[in-house]
């Protein structure tokens, strides 16, 4: 028997990223690198700064500033480029599947690991994940999930742990302590999943949180050893 019985995923930063094929040309006029890998790194730099500043979920100022800095925008242009990013990065732009995650989801599905999604979103995440070919509830073009919870739809958002109450009935045969929740936000994901009785894990591909007192993985692929 493995460490865990099931896994729930945050969507943003775990399954999908703000689409770098849109954000690369958006930010090149301000000195941003036209490089997907640089933009991937910038997302986690943004999330780390957002958590460091203890920003509310709706306040992305610190994320935007760190993101444009990480793609190479010069200091005297950061405020303007951050504003451009803020006006462009809508909920629907969180649609670029993380390649390593797609591979890992396929492996977890083949191993029969029960999975679900719990996301702070805007009512769009289930359709975006379907169209991106990542996953859907039940059988389909992506990996089968038992449930996809969108905070806008259920009316409760992380860090309120009650958002997990909408997912856990779909995993009722398991002890919540043996269900992993993988997220990319210290402030939104870690404490709330712990309060809900789950085992929280932070996806931290660039070691932005070396002093963490909770478990971290560098990618979703690391979970494959846990089931
Ligand atoms: Mg996230």
mmCIF file of C-alpha atoms and ligand atoms in Angstrom:
data_model
loop_
_atom_site.group_PDB
_atom_site.id
_atom_site.type_symbol
_atom_site.label_atom_id
_atom_site.label_comp_id
_atom_site.label_asym_id
_atom_site.label_seq_id
_atom_site.Cartn_x
_atom_site.Cartn_y
_atom_site.Cartn_z
ATOM 1 C CA UNK A 1 0.000 0.000 0.000
ATOM 2 C CA UNK A 2 1.363 3.432 -0.976
ATOM 3 C CA UNK A 3 1.445 6.552 1.147
ATOM 4 C CA UNK A 4 -1.795 7.911 -0.296
ATOM 5 C CA UNK A 5 -5.080 6.748 -1.862
ATOM 6 C CA UNK A 6 -6.149 9.734 -3.982
ATOM 7 C CA UNK A 7 -5.026 13.149 -5.157
ATOM 8 C CA UNK A 8 -6.725 16.505 -5.609
ATOM 9 C CA UNK A 9 -5.109 19.175 -7.769
ATOM 10 C CA UNK A 10 -5.150 22.928 -7.755
ATOM 11 C CA UNK A 11 -5.479 23.999 -11.415
ATOM 12 C CA UNK A 12 -3.365 27.144 -11.845
ATOM 13 C CA UNK A 13 0.348 26.413 -11.559
ATOM 14 C CA UNK A 14 -0.245 22.669 -11.192
ATOM 15 C CA UNK A 15 -2.238 21.625 -14.296
ATOM 16 C CA UNK A 16 -2.064 24.811 -16.392
ATOM 17 C CA UNK A 17 -0.193 28.116 -16.538
ATOM 18 C CA UNK A 18 -1.145 31.556 -17.872
ATOM 19 C CA UNK A 19 -0.586 30.911 -21.577
ATOM 20 C CA UNK A 20 3.056 31.803 -22.377
ATOM 21 C CA UNK A 21 2.308 31.773 -26.121
ATOM 22 C CA UNK A 22 0.167 34.855 -25.435
ATOM 23 C CA UNK A 23 2.303 36.464 -22.731
ATOM 24 C CA UNK A 24 5.641 36.120 -24.573
ATOM 25 C CA UNK A 25 4.707 38.505 -27.438
ATOM 26 C CA UNK A 26 2.758 40.655 -24.970
ATOM 27 C CA UNK A 27 5.876 41.443 -22.965
ATOM 28 C CA UNK A 28 8.668 41.423 -25.561
ATOM 29 C CA UNK A 29 8.158 45.172 -26.346
ATOM 30 C CA UNK A 30 9.034 45.805 -22.682
ATOM 31 C CA UNK A 31 12.167 43.652 -22.773
ATOM 32 C CA UNK A 32 10.588 40.360 -21.767
ATOM 33 C CA UNK A 33 12.242 37.163 -22.986
ATOM 34 C CA UNK A 34 10.505 35.406 -25.897
ATOM 35 C CA UNK A 35 11.078 32.079 -24.156
ATOM 36 C CA UNK A 36 8.484 29.704 -22.729
ATOM 37 C CA UNK A 37 10.853 28.284 -20.108
ATOM 38 C CA UNK A 38 11.561 31.780 -18.796
ATOM 39 C CA UNK A 39 7.823 32.436 -18.567
ATOM 40 C CA UNK A 40 7.255 29.151 -16.725
ATOM 41 C CA UNK A 41 9.828 30.189 -14.178
ATOM 42 C CA UNK A 42 8.231 33.653 -13.937
ATOM 43 C CA UNK A 43 4.886 32.172 -12.863
ATOM 44 C CA UNK A 44 6.417 30.521 -9.788
ATOM 45 C CA UNK A 45 8.442 33.658 -8.997
ATOM 46 C CA UNK A 46 5.151 35.542 -9.107
ATOM 47 C CA UNK A 47 3.395 33.035 -6.856
ATOM 48 C CA UNK A 48 6.277 33.063 -4.363
ATOM 49 C CA UNK A 49 6.137 36.870 -4.198
ATOM 50 C CA UNK A 50 2.348 36.812 -3.846
ATOM 51 C CA UNK A 51 2.653 34.439 -0.908
ATOM 52 C CA UNK A 52 5.543 36.421 0.590
ATOM 53 C CA UNK A 53 3.413 39.593 0.528
ATOM 54 C CA UNK A 54 0.457 37.647 1.992
ATOM 55 C CA UNK A 55 -1.659 39.081 -0.837
ATOM 56 C CA UNK A 56 -5.375 38.377 -0.957
ATOM 57 C CA UNK A 57 -6.423 35.977 -3.726
ATOM 58 C CA UNK A 58 -7.866 38.825 -5.787
ATOM 59 C CA UNK A 59 -4.747 41.027 -5.485
ATOM 60 C CA UNK A 60 -2.214 40.080 -8.176
ATOM 61 C CA UNK A 61 -0.020 43.192 -7.928
ATOM 62 C CA UNK A 62 2.949 41.442 -6.338
ATOM 63 C CA UNK A 63 2.579 38.523 -8.774
ATOM 64 C CA UNK A 64 2.598 40.823 -11.808
ATOM 65 C CA UNK A 65 5.637 42.760 -10.584
ATOM 66 C CA UNK A 66 7.687 39.641 -9.902
ATOM 67 C CA UNK A 67 6.557 37.996 -13.155
ATOM 68 C CA UNK A 68 7.652 40.808 -15.461
ATOM 69 C CA UNK A 69 10.907 41.189 -13.518
ATOM 70 C CA UNK A 70 11.592 37.478 -13.907
ATOM 71 C CA UNK A 71 11.132 37.583 -17.701
ATOM 72 C CA UNK A 72 13.697 40.383 -17.899
ATOM 73 C CA UNK A 73 11.752 43.644 -17.948
ATOM 74 C CA UNK A 74 14.038 46.451 -16.766
ATOM 75 C CA UNK A 75 13.389 48.044 -13.381
ATOM 76 C CA UNK A 76 12.205 51.372 -14.804
ATOM 77 C CA UNK A 77 9.616 49.603 -16.993
ATOM 78 C CA UNK A 78 8.295 47.077 -14.462
ATOM 79 C CA UNK A 79 5.319 49.127 -13.279
ATOM 80 C CA UNK A 80 4.063 49.703 -16.815
ATOM 81 C CA UNK A 81 4.659 46.119 -17.953
ATOM 82 C CA UNK A 82 2.995 44.800 -14.785
ATOM 83 C CA UNK A 83 -0.069 46.871 -15.603
ATOM 84 C CA UNK A 84 -0.140 45.475 -19.150
ATOM 85 C CA UNK A 85 0.105 41.957 -17.763
ATOM 86 C CA UNK A 86 -2.672 42.648 -15.265
ATOM 87 C CA UNK A 87 -5.008 43.813 -18.042
ATOM 88 C CA UNK A 88 -4.277 40.761 -20.193
ATOM 89 C CA UNK A 89 -4.044 37.788 -17.858
ATOM 90 C CA UNK A 90 -7.740 36.897 -17.597
ATOM 91 C CA UNK A 91 -9.154 33.737 -16.078
ATOM 92 C CA UNK A 92 -9.423 32.248 -19.576
ATOM 93 C CA UNK A 93 -5.687 32.610 -20.142
ATOM 94 C CA UNK A 94 -4.940 29.921 -17.531
ATOM 95 C CA UNK A 95 -5.010 27.282 -20.264
ATOM 96 C CA UNK A 96 -1.448 26.177 -21.151
ATOM 97 C CA UNK A 97 -1.043 22.563 -19.986
ATOM 98 C CA UNK A 98 2.182 21.909 -18.102
ATOM 99 C CA UNK A 99 3.832 19.154 -20.185
ATOM 100 C CA UNK A 100 5.272 17.169 -17.250
ATOM 101 C CA UNK A 101 1.889 17.288 -15.544
ATOM 102 C CA UNK A 102 0.148 15.822 -18.602
ATOM 103 C CA UNK A 103 2.576 12.884 -18.625
ATOM 104 C CA UNK A 104 2.128 12.349 -14.891
ATOM 105 C CA UNK A 105 -1.678 12.516 -15.085
ATOM 106 C CA UNK A 106 -1.627 9.804 -17.730
ATOM 107 C CA UNK A 107 0.505 7.584 -15.518
ATOM 108 C CA UNK A 108 -1.647 8.189 -12.442
ATOM 109 C CA UNK A 109 -4.762 7.386 -14.469
ATOM 110 C CA UNK A 110 -3.233 4.143 -15.775
ATOM 111 C CA UNK A 111 -2.411 3.231 -12.166
ATOM 112 C CA UNK A 112 -6.070 3.814 -11.236
ATOM 113 C CA UNK A 113 -5.355 6.642 -8.804
ATOM 114 C CA UNK A 114 -8.602 8.524 -8.028
ATOM 115 C CA UNK A 115 -8.198 12.230 -8.895
ATOM 116 C CA UNK A 116 -10.061 15.521 -8.711
ATOM 117 C CA UNK A 117 -9.585 19.289 -9.098
ATOM 118 C CA UNK A 118 -10.277 22.041 -6.551
ATOM 119 C CA UNK A 119 -9.615 25.480 -8.054
ATOM 120 C CA UNK A 120 -10.121 29.118 -7.199
ATOM 121 C CA UNK A 121 -11.556 30.139 -10.538
ATOM 122 C CA UNK A 122 -14.192 32.262 -12.253
ATOM 123 C CA UNK A 123 -16.693 29.702 -13.472
ATOM 124 C CA UNK A 124 -14.540 28.807 -16.472
ATOM 125 C CA UNK A 125 -12.042 26.241 -15.247
ATOM 126 C CA UNK A 126 -13.941 23.043 -16.094
ATOM 127 C CA UNK A 127 -14.396 24.106 -19.739
ATOM 128 C CA UNK A 128 -10.842 25.446 -20.035
ATOM 129 C CA UNK A 129 -9.363 22.186 -18.735
ATOM 130 C CA UNK A 130 -11.562 20.225 -21.169
ATOM 131 C CA UNK A 131 -10.615 22.362 -24.188
ATOM 132 C CA UNK A 132 -6.938 22.226 -23.213
ATOM 133 C CA UNK A 133 -7.175 18.434 -23.273
ATOM 134 C CA UNK A 134 -6.085 18.158 -19.639
ATOM 135 C CA UNK A 135 -9.047 16.529 -17.922
ATOM 136 C CA UNK A 136 -12.785 16.354 -17.459
ATOM 137 C CA UNK A 137 -15.262 14.718 -15.106
ATOM 138 C CA UNK A 138 -15.528 11.119 -16.250
ATOM 139 C CA UNK A 139 -14.398 9.771 -19.616
ATOM 140 C CA UNK A 140 -13.284 12.139 -22.375
ATOM 141 C CA UNK A 141 -10.328 13.496 -24.321
ATOM 142 C CA UNK A 142 -8.295 14.193 -21.207
ATOM 143 C CA UNK A 143 -7.729 12.341 -17.960
ATOM 144 C CA UNK A 144 -10.848 11.358 -16.025
ATOM 145 C CA UNK A 145 -11.468 13.260 -12.794
ATOM 146 C CA UNK A 146 -14.089 12.361 -10.210
ATOM 147 C CA UNK A 147 -14.938 16.044 -9.738
ATOM 148 C CA UNK A 148 -13.819 19.524 -10.841
ATOM 149 C CA UNK A 149 -14.635 22.177 -8.229
ATOM 150 C CA UNK A 150 -14.652 25.854 -9.316
ATOM 151 C CA UNK A 151 -14.811 28.333 -6.421
ATOM 152 C CA UNK A 152 -17.065 30.692 -8.389
ATOM 153 C CA UNK A 153 -19.544 27.887 -9.014
ATOM 154 C CA UNK A 154 -19.675 26.606 -5.420
ATOM 155 C CA UNK A 155 -19.429 30.038 -3.785
ATOM 156 C CA UNK A 156 -16.478 29.221 -1.499
ATOM 157 C CA UNK A 157 -12.837 29.992 -2.302
ATOM 158 C CA UNK A 158 -9.526 28.981 -0.782
ATOM 159 C CA UNK A 159 -8.167 29.758 1.768
ATOM 160 C CA UNK A 160 -11.590 28.836 3.184
ATOM 161 C CA UNK A 161 -11.197 25.081 3.769
ATOM 162 C CA UNK A 162 -14.915 24.544 3.230
ATOM 163 C CA UNK A 163 -14.277 24.526 -0.538
ATOM 164 C CA UNK A 164 -12.954 20.984 -0.056
ATOM 165 C CA UNK A 165 -16.342 19.922 1.371
ATOM 166 C CA UNK A 166 -17.615 19.970 -2.216
ATOM 167 C CA UNK A 167 -14.940 17.507 -3.371
ATOM 168 C CA UNK A 168 -14.519 15.122 -0.460
ATOM 169 C CA UNK A 169 -17.918 13.361 -0.839
ATOM 170 C CA UNK A 170 -16.561 12.045 -4.157
ATOM 171 C CA UNK A 171 -13.704 10.400 -2.229
ATOM 172 C CA UNK A 172 -15.760 9.234 0.736
ATOM 173 C CA UNK A 173 -14.185 5.774 0.888
ATOM 174 C CA UNK A 174 -10.794 7.286 1.789
ATOM 175 C CA UNK A 175 -9.376 8.778 4.966
ATOM 176 C CA UNK A 176 -8.783 12.478 4.090
ATOM 177 C CA UNK A 177 -5.291 12.215 5.578
ATOM 178 C CA UNK A 178 -4.494 9.796 2.748
ATOM 179 C CA UNK A 179 -5.611 12.268 0.085
ATOM 180 C CA UNK A 180 -2.926 14.624 -1.263
ATOM 181 C CA UNK A 181 -3.740 18.188 -2.273
ATOM 182 C CA UNK A 182 -1.194 19.688 -4.667
ATOM 183 C CA UNK A 183 -1.117 23.472 -5.007
ATOM 184 C CA UNK A 184 1.287 26.242 -5.936
ATOM 185 C CA UNK A 185 0.266 28.877 -3.369
ATOM 186 C CA UNK A 186 1.484 28.804 0.208
ATOM 187 C CA UNK A 187 -1.226 31.204 1.364
ATOM 188 C CA UNK A 188 -4.176 29.772 -0.585
ATOM 189 C CA UNK A 189 -3.459 26.053 -0.729
ATOM 190 C CA UNK A 190 -1.310 24.743 2.115
ATOM 191 C CA UNK A 191 -3.147 25.806 5.271
ATOM 192 C CA UNK A 192 -6.617 25.387 3.779
ATOM 193 C CA UNK A 193 -5.965 21.823 2.635
ATOM 194 C CA UNK A 194 -4.466 21.000 6.018
ATOM 195 C CA UNK A 195 -7.498 22.451 7.816
ATOM 196 C CA UNK A 196 -9.712 20.303 5.603
ATOM 197 C CA UNK A 197 -7.812 17.249 6.864
ATOM 198 C CA UNK A 198 -5.932 16.596 3.608
ATOM 199 C CA UNK A 199 -2.177 16.219 3.130
ATOM 200 C CA UNK A 200 -1.018 19.481 1.497
ATOM 201 C CA UNK A 201 1.923 19.542 -0.899
ATOM 202 C CA UNK A 202 3.397 22.574 -2.641
ATOM 203 C CA UNK A 203 4.632 22.342 -6.221
ATOM 204 C CA UNK A 204 7.887 24.324 -6.044
ATOM 205 C CA UNK A 205 9.898 23.610 -9.233
ATOM 206 C CA UNK A 206 12.510 26.316 -8.619
ATOM 207 C CA UNK A 207 13.076 25.846 -4.877
ATOM 208 C CA UNK A 208 11.506 29.203 -4.013
ATOM 209 C CA UNK A 209 10.506 27.971 -0.550
ATOM 210 C CA UNK A 210 13.590 26.275 0.949
ATOM 211 C CA UNK A 211 12.471 27.005 4.538
ATOM 212 C CA UNK A 212 9.014 25.471 4.131
ATOM 213 C CA UNK A 213 7.628 23.469 7.054
ATOM 214 C CA UNK A 214 5.385 21.488 4.697
ATOM 215 C CA UNK A 215 6.057 18.941 1.961
ATOM 216 C CA UNK A 216 7.148 20.121 -1.500
ATOM 217 C CA UNK A 217 7.593 18.476 -4.926
ATOM 218 C CA UNK A 218 9.309 19.802 -8.037
ATOM 219 C CA UNK A 219 6.611 18.462 -10.380
ATOM 220 C CA UNK A 220 3.453 16.363 -10.403
ATOM 221 C CA UNK A 221 5.622 13.484 -11.652
ATOM 222 C CA UNK A 222 7.073 13.156 -8.142
ATOM 223 C CA UNK A 223 3.679 11.907 -6.975
ATOM 224 C CA UNK A 224 3.989 8.723 -8.996
ATOM 225 C CA UNK A 225 6.063 7.095 -6.241
ATOM 226 C CA UNK A 226 3.434 7.789 -3.605
ATOM 227 C CA UNK A 227 0.652 5.476 -4.825
HETATM 228 MG MG1 LIG B 1 -2.650 27.725 -8.150
#
